[in-house]
Short mmCIF file of C-alpha atoms in Angstrom, two decimals:
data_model
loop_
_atom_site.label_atom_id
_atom_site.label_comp_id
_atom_site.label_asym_id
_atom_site.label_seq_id
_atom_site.Cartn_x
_atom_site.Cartn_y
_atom_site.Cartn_z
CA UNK A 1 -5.73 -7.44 -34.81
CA UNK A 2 -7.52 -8.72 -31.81
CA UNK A 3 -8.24 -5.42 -29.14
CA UNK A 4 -5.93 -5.84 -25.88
CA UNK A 5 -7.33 -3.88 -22.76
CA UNK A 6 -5.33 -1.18 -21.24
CA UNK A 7 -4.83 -1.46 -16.89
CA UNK A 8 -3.37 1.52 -15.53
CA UNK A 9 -2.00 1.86 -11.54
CA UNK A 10 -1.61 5.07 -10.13
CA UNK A 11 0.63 5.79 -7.04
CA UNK A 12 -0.05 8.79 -5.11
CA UNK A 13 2.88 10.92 -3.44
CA UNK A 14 3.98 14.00 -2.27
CA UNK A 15 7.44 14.41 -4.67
CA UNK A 16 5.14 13.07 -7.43
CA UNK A 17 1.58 13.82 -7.30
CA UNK A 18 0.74 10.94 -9.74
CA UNK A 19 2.57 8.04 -10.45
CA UNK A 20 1.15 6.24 -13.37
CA UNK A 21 1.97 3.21 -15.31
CA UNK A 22 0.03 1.84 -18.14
CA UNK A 23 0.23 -1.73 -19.75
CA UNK A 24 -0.66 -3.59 -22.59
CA UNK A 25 -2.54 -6.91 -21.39
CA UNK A 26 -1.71 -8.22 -24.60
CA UNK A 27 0.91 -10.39 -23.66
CA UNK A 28 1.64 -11.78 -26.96
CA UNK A 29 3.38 -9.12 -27.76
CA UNK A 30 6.00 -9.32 -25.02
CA UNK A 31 7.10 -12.22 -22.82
CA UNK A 32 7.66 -10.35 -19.74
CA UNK A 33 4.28 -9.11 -18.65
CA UNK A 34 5.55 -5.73 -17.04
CA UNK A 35 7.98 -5.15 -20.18
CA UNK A 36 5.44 -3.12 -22.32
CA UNK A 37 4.80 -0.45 -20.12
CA UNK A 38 4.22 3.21 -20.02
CA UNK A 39 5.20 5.14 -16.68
CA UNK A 40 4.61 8.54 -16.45
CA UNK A 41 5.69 10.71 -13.06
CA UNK A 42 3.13 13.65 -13.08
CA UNK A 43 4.24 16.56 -10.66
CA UNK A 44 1.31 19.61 -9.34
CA UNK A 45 3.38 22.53 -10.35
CA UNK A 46 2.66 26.27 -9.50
CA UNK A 47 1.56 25.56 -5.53
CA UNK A 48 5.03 26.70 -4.22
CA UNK A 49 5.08 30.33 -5.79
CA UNK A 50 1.73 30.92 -4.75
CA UNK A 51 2.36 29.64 -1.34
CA UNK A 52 5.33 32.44 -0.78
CA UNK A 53 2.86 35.12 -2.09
CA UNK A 54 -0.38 34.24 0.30
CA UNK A 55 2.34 33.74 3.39
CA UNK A 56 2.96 37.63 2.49
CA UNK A 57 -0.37 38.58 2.21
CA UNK A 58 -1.46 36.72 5.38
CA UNK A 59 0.86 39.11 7.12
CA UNK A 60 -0.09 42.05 5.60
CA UNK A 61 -3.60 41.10 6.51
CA UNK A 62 -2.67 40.49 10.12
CA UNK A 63 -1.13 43.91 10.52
CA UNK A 64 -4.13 45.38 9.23
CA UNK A 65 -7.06 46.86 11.88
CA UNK A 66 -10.04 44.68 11.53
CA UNK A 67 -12.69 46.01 9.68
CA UNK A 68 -10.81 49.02 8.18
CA UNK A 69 -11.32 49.39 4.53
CA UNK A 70 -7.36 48.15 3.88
CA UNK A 71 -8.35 45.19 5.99
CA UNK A 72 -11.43 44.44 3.71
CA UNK A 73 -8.67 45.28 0.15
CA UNK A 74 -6.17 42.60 1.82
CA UNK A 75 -8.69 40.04 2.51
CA UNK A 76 -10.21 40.49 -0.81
CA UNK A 77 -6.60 39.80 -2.55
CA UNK A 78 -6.11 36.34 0.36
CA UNK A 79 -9.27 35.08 -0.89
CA UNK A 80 -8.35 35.68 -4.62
CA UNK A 81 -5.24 33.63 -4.25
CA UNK A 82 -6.84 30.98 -2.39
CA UNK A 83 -8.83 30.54 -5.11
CA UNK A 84 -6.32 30.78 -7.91
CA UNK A 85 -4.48 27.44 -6.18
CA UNK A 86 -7.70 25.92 -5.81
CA UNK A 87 -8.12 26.23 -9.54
CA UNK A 88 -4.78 25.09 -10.43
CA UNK A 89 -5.68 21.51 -8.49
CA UNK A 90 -8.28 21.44 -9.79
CA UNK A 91 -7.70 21.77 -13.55
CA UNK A 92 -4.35 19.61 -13.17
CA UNK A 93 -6.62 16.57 -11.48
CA UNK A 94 -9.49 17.29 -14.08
CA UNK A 95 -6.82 16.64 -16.84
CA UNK A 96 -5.73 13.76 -15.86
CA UNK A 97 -7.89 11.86 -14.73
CA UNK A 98 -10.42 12.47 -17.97
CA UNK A 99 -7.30 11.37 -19.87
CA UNK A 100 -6.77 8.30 -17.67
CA UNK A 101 -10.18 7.08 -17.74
CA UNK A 102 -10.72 7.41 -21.54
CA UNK A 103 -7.17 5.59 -22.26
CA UNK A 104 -7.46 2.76 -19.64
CA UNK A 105 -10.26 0.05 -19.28
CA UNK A 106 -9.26 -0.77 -15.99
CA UNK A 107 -7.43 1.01 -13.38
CA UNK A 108 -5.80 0.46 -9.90
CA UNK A 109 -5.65 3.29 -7.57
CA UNK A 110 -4.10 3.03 -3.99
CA UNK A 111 -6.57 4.08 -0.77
CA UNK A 112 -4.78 6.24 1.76
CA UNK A 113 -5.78 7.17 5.40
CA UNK A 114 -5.58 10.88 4.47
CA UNK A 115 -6.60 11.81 7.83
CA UNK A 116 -4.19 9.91 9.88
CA UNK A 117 -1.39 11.03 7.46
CA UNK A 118 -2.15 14.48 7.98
CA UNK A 119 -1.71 14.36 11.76
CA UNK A 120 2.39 14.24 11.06
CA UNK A 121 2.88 17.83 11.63
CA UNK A 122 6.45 17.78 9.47
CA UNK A 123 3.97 16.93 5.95
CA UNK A 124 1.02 17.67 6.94
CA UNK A 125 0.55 21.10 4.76
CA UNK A 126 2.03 18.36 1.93
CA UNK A 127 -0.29 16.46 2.32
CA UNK A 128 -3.40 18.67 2.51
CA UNK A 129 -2.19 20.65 -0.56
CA UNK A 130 -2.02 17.74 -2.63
CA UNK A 131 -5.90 17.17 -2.20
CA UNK A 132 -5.99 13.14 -3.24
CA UNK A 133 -9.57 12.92 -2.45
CA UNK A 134 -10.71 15.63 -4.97
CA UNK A 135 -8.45 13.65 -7.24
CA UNK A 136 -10.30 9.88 -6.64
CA UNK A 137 -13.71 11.79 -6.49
CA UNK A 138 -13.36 13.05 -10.43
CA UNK A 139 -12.31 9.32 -11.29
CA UNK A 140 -16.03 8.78 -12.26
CA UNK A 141 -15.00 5.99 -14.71
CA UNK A 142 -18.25 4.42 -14.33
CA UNK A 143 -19.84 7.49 -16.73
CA UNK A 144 -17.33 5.55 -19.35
CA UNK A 145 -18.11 2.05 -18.51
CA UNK A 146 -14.73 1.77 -16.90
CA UNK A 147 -13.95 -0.33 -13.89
CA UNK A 148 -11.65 1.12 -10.66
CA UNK A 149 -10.53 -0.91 -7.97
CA UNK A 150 -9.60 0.75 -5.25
CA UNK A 151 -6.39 -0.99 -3.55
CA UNK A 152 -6.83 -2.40 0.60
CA UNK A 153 -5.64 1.06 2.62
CA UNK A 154 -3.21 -2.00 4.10
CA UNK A 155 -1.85 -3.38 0.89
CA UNK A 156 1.88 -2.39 0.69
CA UNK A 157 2.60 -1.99 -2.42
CA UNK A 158 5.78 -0.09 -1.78
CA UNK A 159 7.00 -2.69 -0.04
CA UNK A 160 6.92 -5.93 -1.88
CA UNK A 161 9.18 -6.31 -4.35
CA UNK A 162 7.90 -6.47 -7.95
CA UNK A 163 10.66 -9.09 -9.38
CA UNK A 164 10.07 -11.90 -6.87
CA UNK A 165 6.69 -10.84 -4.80
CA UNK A 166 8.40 -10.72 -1.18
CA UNK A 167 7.29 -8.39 1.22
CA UNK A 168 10.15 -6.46 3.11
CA UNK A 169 9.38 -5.53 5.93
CA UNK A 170 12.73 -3.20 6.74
CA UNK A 171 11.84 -0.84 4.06
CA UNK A 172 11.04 2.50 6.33
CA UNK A 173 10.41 6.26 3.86
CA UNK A 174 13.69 5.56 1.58
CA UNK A 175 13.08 6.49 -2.16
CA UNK A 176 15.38 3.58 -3.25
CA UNK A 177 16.08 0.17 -1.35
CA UNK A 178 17.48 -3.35 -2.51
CA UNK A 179 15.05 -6.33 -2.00
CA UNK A 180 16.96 -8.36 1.32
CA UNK A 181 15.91 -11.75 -1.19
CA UNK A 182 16.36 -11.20 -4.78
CA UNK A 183 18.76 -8.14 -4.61
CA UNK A 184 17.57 -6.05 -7.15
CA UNK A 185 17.31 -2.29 -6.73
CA UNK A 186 13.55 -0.88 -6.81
CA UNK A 187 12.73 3.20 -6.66
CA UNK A 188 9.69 3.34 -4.27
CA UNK A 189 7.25 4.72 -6.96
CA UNK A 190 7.92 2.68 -10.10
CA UNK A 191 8.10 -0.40 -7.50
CA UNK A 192 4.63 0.68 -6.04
CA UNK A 193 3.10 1.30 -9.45
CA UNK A 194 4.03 -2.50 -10.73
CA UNK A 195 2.65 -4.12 -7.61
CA UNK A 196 -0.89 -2.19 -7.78
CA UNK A 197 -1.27 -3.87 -11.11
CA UNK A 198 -0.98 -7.22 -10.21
CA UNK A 199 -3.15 -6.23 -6.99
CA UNK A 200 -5.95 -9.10 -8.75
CA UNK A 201 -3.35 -11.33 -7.99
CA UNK A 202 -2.32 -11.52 -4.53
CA UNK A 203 -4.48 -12.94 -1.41
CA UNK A 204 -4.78 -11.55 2.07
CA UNK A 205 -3.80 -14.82 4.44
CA UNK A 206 -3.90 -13.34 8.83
CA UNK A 207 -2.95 -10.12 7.54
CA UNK A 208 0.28 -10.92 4.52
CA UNK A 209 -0.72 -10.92 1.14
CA UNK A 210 0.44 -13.66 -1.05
CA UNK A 211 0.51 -13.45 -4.40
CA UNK A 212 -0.96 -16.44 -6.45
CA UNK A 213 2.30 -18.18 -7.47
CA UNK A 214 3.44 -18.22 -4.21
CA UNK A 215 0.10 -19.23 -2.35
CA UNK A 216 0.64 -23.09 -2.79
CA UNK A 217 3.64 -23.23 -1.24
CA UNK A 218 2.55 -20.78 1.76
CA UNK A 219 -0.40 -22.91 2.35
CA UNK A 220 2.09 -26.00 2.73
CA UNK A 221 4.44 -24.19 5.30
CA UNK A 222 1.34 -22.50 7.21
CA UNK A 223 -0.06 -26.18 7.24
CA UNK A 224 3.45 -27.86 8.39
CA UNK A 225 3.45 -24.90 10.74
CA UNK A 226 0.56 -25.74 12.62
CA UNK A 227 0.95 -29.65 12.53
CA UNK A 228 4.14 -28.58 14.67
CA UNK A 229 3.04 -26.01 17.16
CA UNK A 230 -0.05 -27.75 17.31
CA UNK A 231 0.11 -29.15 21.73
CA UNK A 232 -1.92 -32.30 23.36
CA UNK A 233 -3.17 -31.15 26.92
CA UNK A 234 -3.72 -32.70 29.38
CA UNK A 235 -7.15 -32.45 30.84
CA UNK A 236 -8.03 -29.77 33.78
CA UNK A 237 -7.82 -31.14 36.96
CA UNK A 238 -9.38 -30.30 40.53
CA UNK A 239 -6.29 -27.82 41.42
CA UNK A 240 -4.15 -31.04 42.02
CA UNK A 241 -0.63 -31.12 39.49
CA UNK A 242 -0.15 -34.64 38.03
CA UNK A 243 2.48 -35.94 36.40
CA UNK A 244 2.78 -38.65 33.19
CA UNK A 245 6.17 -40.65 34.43
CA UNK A 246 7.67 -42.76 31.46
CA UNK A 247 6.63 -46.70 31.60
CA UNK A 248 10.22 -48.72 32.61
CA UNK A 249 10.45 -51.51 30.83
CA UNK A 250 12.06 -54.66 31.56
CA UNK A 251 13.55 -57.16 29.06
CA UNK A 252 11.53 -60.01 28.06
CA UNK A 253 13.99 -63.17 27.87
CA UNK A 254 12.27 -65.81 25.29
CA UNK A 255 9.56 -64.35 24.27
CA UNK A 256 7.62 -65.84 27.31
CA UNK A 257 4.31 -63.23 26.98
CA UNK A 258 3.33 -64.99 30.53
CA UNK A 259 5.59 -62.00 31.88
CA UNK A 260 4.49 -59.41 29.88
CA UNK A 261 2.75 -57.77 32.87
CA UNK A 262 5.74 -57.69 34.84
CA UNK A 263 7.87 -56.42 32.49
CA UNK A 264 6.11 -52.78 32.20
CA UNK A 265 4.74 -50.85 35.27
CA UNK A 266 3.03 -47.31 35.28
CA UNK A 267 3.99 -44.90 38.29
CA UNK A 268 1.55 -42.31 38.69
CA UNK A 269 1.99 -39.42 41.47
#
């Protein structure tokens, strides 16, 4: 059979590190496009236990006298651990994304303000630990003749619902919601993961994006929108306020057009 290209999204989080889900373009197969699907929640594991061993070695290090040989042995064992979580990243991101970019021929990746994110005090360790950028930085898929797309930092993905493309706008950090116009339950990372696929599809209109079946009709109301807010002014005038008085009108008995001037007069202030 005919070969169907592979997109893959990927959703980055904090509970999950990855959220990935893969798709047959091949839409022969299935009716519903988002039916033949693969999603796959991929966690960094390990970080916590080491975390509770350096926070007791960073104490012992602190009680130590600077520059004393047990201060050097302590430092020497911080360092080590450092680098043992360093390598665990490290090999988890180098696994996956190799194994991403050789299965997929396209992929969509969300684009986070990492630094922004990490001035919230109450995630930012989270955050840092997670170390996103190292993962985007070994997505070379180029080297495969791949192509990423990297998703607008503004595009919000976990906000729109996948079923019928409406943004909701009183979705806040829940894991679950219910779309306010279709009903239908979405959990934040699948729902995230769906929309970054069909990112191709949707169009940034004064900062809302629309997705393509949809953008006719907003193009009407936007159109209808301005037709009615649109204002005729009157023209600037030397600092004095006039007024536009309606025209009273007389009745015209038998047509007689003689009195046509009579019948209408104009009162201007």
């Amino acid at each position: 059979g005919e070969y169907s290209p592979i997109h893959t999204s990927i959703d980055l989080g904090i509970k999950n590190t990855l959220n990935i889900r893969s798709i047959n373009t091949n839409t022969s197969i299935s009716n519903n496009y988002l039916n033949n699907d693969n999603y796959l929640e991929k966690k960094l594991k390990g970080l916590n236990r080491h975390n509770k061993k350096l926070r007791r070695y960073q104490q012992n290090l602190s009680r130590k006298k600077k520059g004393s040989h047990n201060y050097n042995k302590q430092r020497i064992k911080v360092a080590k651990l450092h680098q043992k979580m360093v390598n665990i990243r490290t090999d988890f991101y180098h696994q996956e994304s190799t194994r991403i970019v050789l299965e997929s021929d396209k992929i969509m990746v969300e684009t986070l303000h990492i630094k922004g994110m990490v001035k919230n005090k109450r995630n930012a360790k989270n955050i840092s630990q997670q170390g996103w950028g190292q993962f985007l930085s070994m997505l070379k898929s180029q080297w495969y003749g791949k192509t990423l797309i990297e998703a607008d930092r503004f595009f919000p993905s976990s906000k729109i619902c996948s079923h019928c493309k409406q943004y909701n706008a009183n979705v806040k950090r829940q894991d679950q919601w219910v779309c306010q116009y279709c009903k239908i339950k979405h959990q934040r990372d699948e729902n995230a993961t769906k929309n970054l696929l069909e990112y191709d599809y949707y169009t940034k209109i004064e900062k809302k994006y629309i997705h393509k079946k949809d953008l006719n009709n907003s193009s009407k109301s936007q159109a209808e929108l301005k037709n009615i807010n649109k204002k005729e002014k009157l023209p600037k005038s030397s600092g004095e306020v006039k007024t536009v008085e309606k025209c009273k009108t007389k009745t015209i008995q038998n047509n007689n057009s003689s009195h046509f001037n009579e019948a209408v007069s104009v009162n201007l202030d």
